[in-house]
Amino acid sequence: MNIVNLDNLEGLPDKFINRLKKINKIFVSFDHLEHIENIPLVRDLIKEIDSYCIANVIIGFHFTRAEIKDIKDAGLLVRTGSEIRETFLKNYSHLFSPNEIKSIVDAWKLNFSDDDVKYRDKQINFNFTQDALNNGGAEELLAYYGGEQIYSPLIQIDNIKDKLKKIGTPIIIKCKLNPMNVHTNIEKPWGKIAVSSYHRTQNINASRIDQDGYQLVPVPPTDIEIININHLVD
């Protein structure tokens, strides 16, 4: 199977690129894909590219602050929030005072309800472009260790927030994914993201479509490339 990077269209067959080039005039004339996605030539490309991606492998980007060795050794694991938080305390409680640990545990109890368990547990989240680096979407994920299951209620507590910034390294985890495992919220996401990425290459003002997606299966180290972006964050 082929690997398609929807962010830069690497791996997308030339037959699609050539068809996209033939309608450059449309892409230059409009700034939003939703204004042109029902034009037959665009609609057909979205549908066919989406089908191609589903039959192959796509790249997902997981933005986080983590210990690089942990990712290299274990990949991205499927865990509950409770497991994530228990592991955090096991590995890093020595960095916090007893009062700080109490504040951490109290904040977690207050903020992570049964609904959070239902909607967050055992999910690995991805974007499919790297736009979050520029639009602020990844800012907190890269600044604070451990993902939202750790930091989201803690960044209101200054001394704890500052310590979370000193653990781990900000990285992009570039993952090879089976699209059939990935849950998204829009129809034909891979086709729309790909066409949107091409649209931006022809029209600097074009809005870019990305999609939050998640899967419930782990990503092994063999399907991961770690991109250290410490120089962009710290």
Coordinates of C-alpha atoms in Angstrom, one line a residue, residues 37-199:
E37 CA -17.0 21.4 -3.6
N38 CA -20.2 20.8 -5.5
I39 CA -18.7 21.7 -8.9
P40 CA -18.7 18.3 -10.7
L41 CA -14.9 18.3 -11.4
V42 CA -14.1 19.2 -7.8
R43 CA -16.7 16.9 -6.3
D44 CA -15.4 13.9 -8.4
L45 CA -11.8 14.6 -7.3
I46 CA -12.8 14.7 -3.6
K47 CA -14.7 11.5 -3.9
E48 CA -12.0 9.6 -5.9
I49 CA -9.1 10.9 -3.7
D50 CA -11.0 9.9 -0.6
S51 CA -11.5 6.4 -1.9
Y52 CA -7.9 6.1 -2.8
C53 CA -6.8 7.1 0.6
I54 CA -9.2 4.7 2.3
A55 CA -7.6 1.9 0.4
N56 CA -4.1 2.9 1.4
V57 CA -2.2 4.6 4.3
I58 CA -2.5 8.2 5.5
I59 CA -0.2 10.3 7.7
G60 CA -1.6 11.6 11.0
F61 CA 0.1 14.2 13.2
H62 CA -0.1 13.9 16.9
F63 CA 1.1 17.1 18.7
T64 CA 2.4 16.6 22.2
R65 CA 5.0 17.2 24.9
A66 CA 6.5 13.9 25.9
E67 CA 9.6 11.9 26.7
I68 CA 11.0 10.9 23.3
K69 CA 12.4 7.6 24.6
D70 CA 8.9 6.6 25.8
I71 CA 7.5 7.1 22.3
K72 CA 10.4 5.4 20.6
D73 CA 10.0 2.4 23.0
A74 CA 6.2 2.0 23.2
G75 CA 4.7 4.1 20.4
L76 CA 1.3 5.7 21.1
L77 CA -0.6 3.6 23.6
V78 CA -4.4 3.3 24.1
R79 CA -5.0 4.2 27.7
T80 CA -7.7 5.5 30.0
G81 CA -7.3 8.9 31.6
S82 CA -7.0 7.3 34.9
E83 CA -4.1 5.1 33.7
I84 CA -2.4 8.2 32.1
R85 CA -2.7 10.2 35.4
E86 CA -1.5 7.3 37.6
T87 CA 1.5 6.8 35.4
F88 CA 2.3 10.6 35.6
L89 CA 2.2 10.5 39.4
K90 CA 4.3 7.4 39.5
N91 CA 7.0 8.9 37.2
Y92 CA 7.0 12.6 38.3
S93 CA 5.6 13.0 41.8
H94 CA 9.1 13.6 43.0
L95 CA 9.1 17.0 41.2
F96 CA 6.1 18.3 43.2
S97 CA 5.6 19.1 46.9
P98 CA 3.0 17.3 48.9
N99 CA 0.7 20.3 48.7
E100 CA 1.2 20.5 44.9
I101 CA 0.3 16.8 44.5
K102 CA -2.8 17.4 46.5
S103 CA -3.7 20.3 44.3
I104 CA -3.1 18.2 41.2
V105 CA -5.3 15.3 42.4
D106 CA -8.0 17.6 43.5
A107 CA -8.0 19.4 40.2
W108 CA -8.2 16.1 38.3
K109 CA -11.1 14.9 40.5
L110 CA -13.0 18.2 39.9
N111 CA -12.5 18.3 36.2
F112 CA -12.5 14.8 34.9
S113 CA -16.1 13.5 35.1
D114 CA -17.9 10.4 33.8
D115 CA -18.5 12.3 30.6
D116 CA -14.8 12.8 30.1
V117 CA -14.3 9.1 30.5
K118 CA -16.9 8.5 27.9
Y119 CA -15.5 10.9 25.3
R120 CA -11.8 10.9 26.0
D121 CA -10.7 7.5 27.3
K122 CA -8.6 5.2 25.0
Q123 CA -8.5 7.7 22.2
I124 CA -5.4 8.8 20.3
N125 CA -6.0 12.1 18.6
F126 CA -4.6 13.3 15.3
N127 CA -4.6 16.2 12.8
F128 CA -3.8 15.6 9.2
T129 CA -2.1 18.8 8.4
Q130 CA 0.5 20.7 10.4
D131 CA -1.6 23.9 10.4
A132 CA -2.0 23.7 14.2
L133 CA 1.6 24.9 14.5
N134 CA 0.6 28.2 13.0
N135 CA -3.0 28.8 14.1
G136 CA -2.5 28.1 17.9
G137 CA -4.3 24.8 17.9
A138 CA -1.2 22.9 19.1
E139 CA 0.2 25.6 21.5
E140 CA -0.9 24.1 24.8
L141 CA -0.3 20.5 23.7
L142 CA 3.3 21.4 22.9
A143 CA 3.9 23.6 25.9
Y144 CA 2.6 21.3 28.7
Y145 CA 3.6 17.7 29.4
G146 CA 1.3 14.8 29.0
G147 CA -1.7 15.8 26.9
E148 CA -5.0 17.2 27.9
Q149 CA -5.7 14.2 30.2
I150 CA -2.9 15.6 32.4
Y151 CA -2.6 19.3 32.0
S152 CA -6.0 20.7 31.1
P153 CA -7.1 21.5 34.7
L154 CA -3.6 22.2 35.9
I155 CA -2.6 25.2 33.8
Q156 CA -4.6 27.5 36.0
I157 CA -2.1 26.7 38.8
D158 CA 1.0 28.8 38.2
N159 CA 3.7 26.8 40.0
I160 CA 2.4 23.5 38.7
K161 CA 2.0 24.9 35.2
D162 CA 5.6 26.0 35.2
K163 CA 6.8 22.5 36.1
L164 CA 4.8 20.9 33.4
K165 CA 6.6 23.1 30.9
K166 CA 9.9 21.6 32.0
I167 CA 9.0 17.9 31.6
G168 CA 9.6 16.2 28.2
T169 CA 10.1 17.7 24.8
P170 CA 7.7 19.3 22.3
I171 CA 7.3 16.9 19.4
I172 CA 5.2 16.1 16.4
I173 CA 4.6 12.4 16.2
K174 CA 4.1 11.6 12.5
C175 CA 2.2 8.3 12.2
K176 CA 1.3 5.9 9.4
L177 CA -2.4 5.2 9.9
N178 CA -5.0 2.9 8.5
P179 CA -7.9 5.3 7.5
M180 CA -10.4 2.6 8.4
N181 CA -9.4 2.9 12.0
V182 CA -9.8 6.7 12.2
H183 CA -13.0 8.4 13.3
T184 CA -13.8 11.9 11.9
N185 CA -16.7 14.3 11.8
I186 CA -17.0 15.1 8.1
E187 CA -17.8 13.2 5.0
K188 CA -15.0 12.3 2.7
P189 CA -12.4 13.8 5.0
W190 CA -9.3 12.6 3.2
G191 CA -10.5 13.9 -0.2
K192 CA -11.5 17.3 1.2
I193 CA -8.2 17.7 3.1
A194 CA -6.2 16.8 0.1
V195 CA -8.0 19.1 -2.3
S196 CA -7.9 21.8 0.3
S197 CA -4.1 21.4 0.6
Y198 CA -3.8 21.7 -3.1
H199 CA -6.1 24.7 -3.1

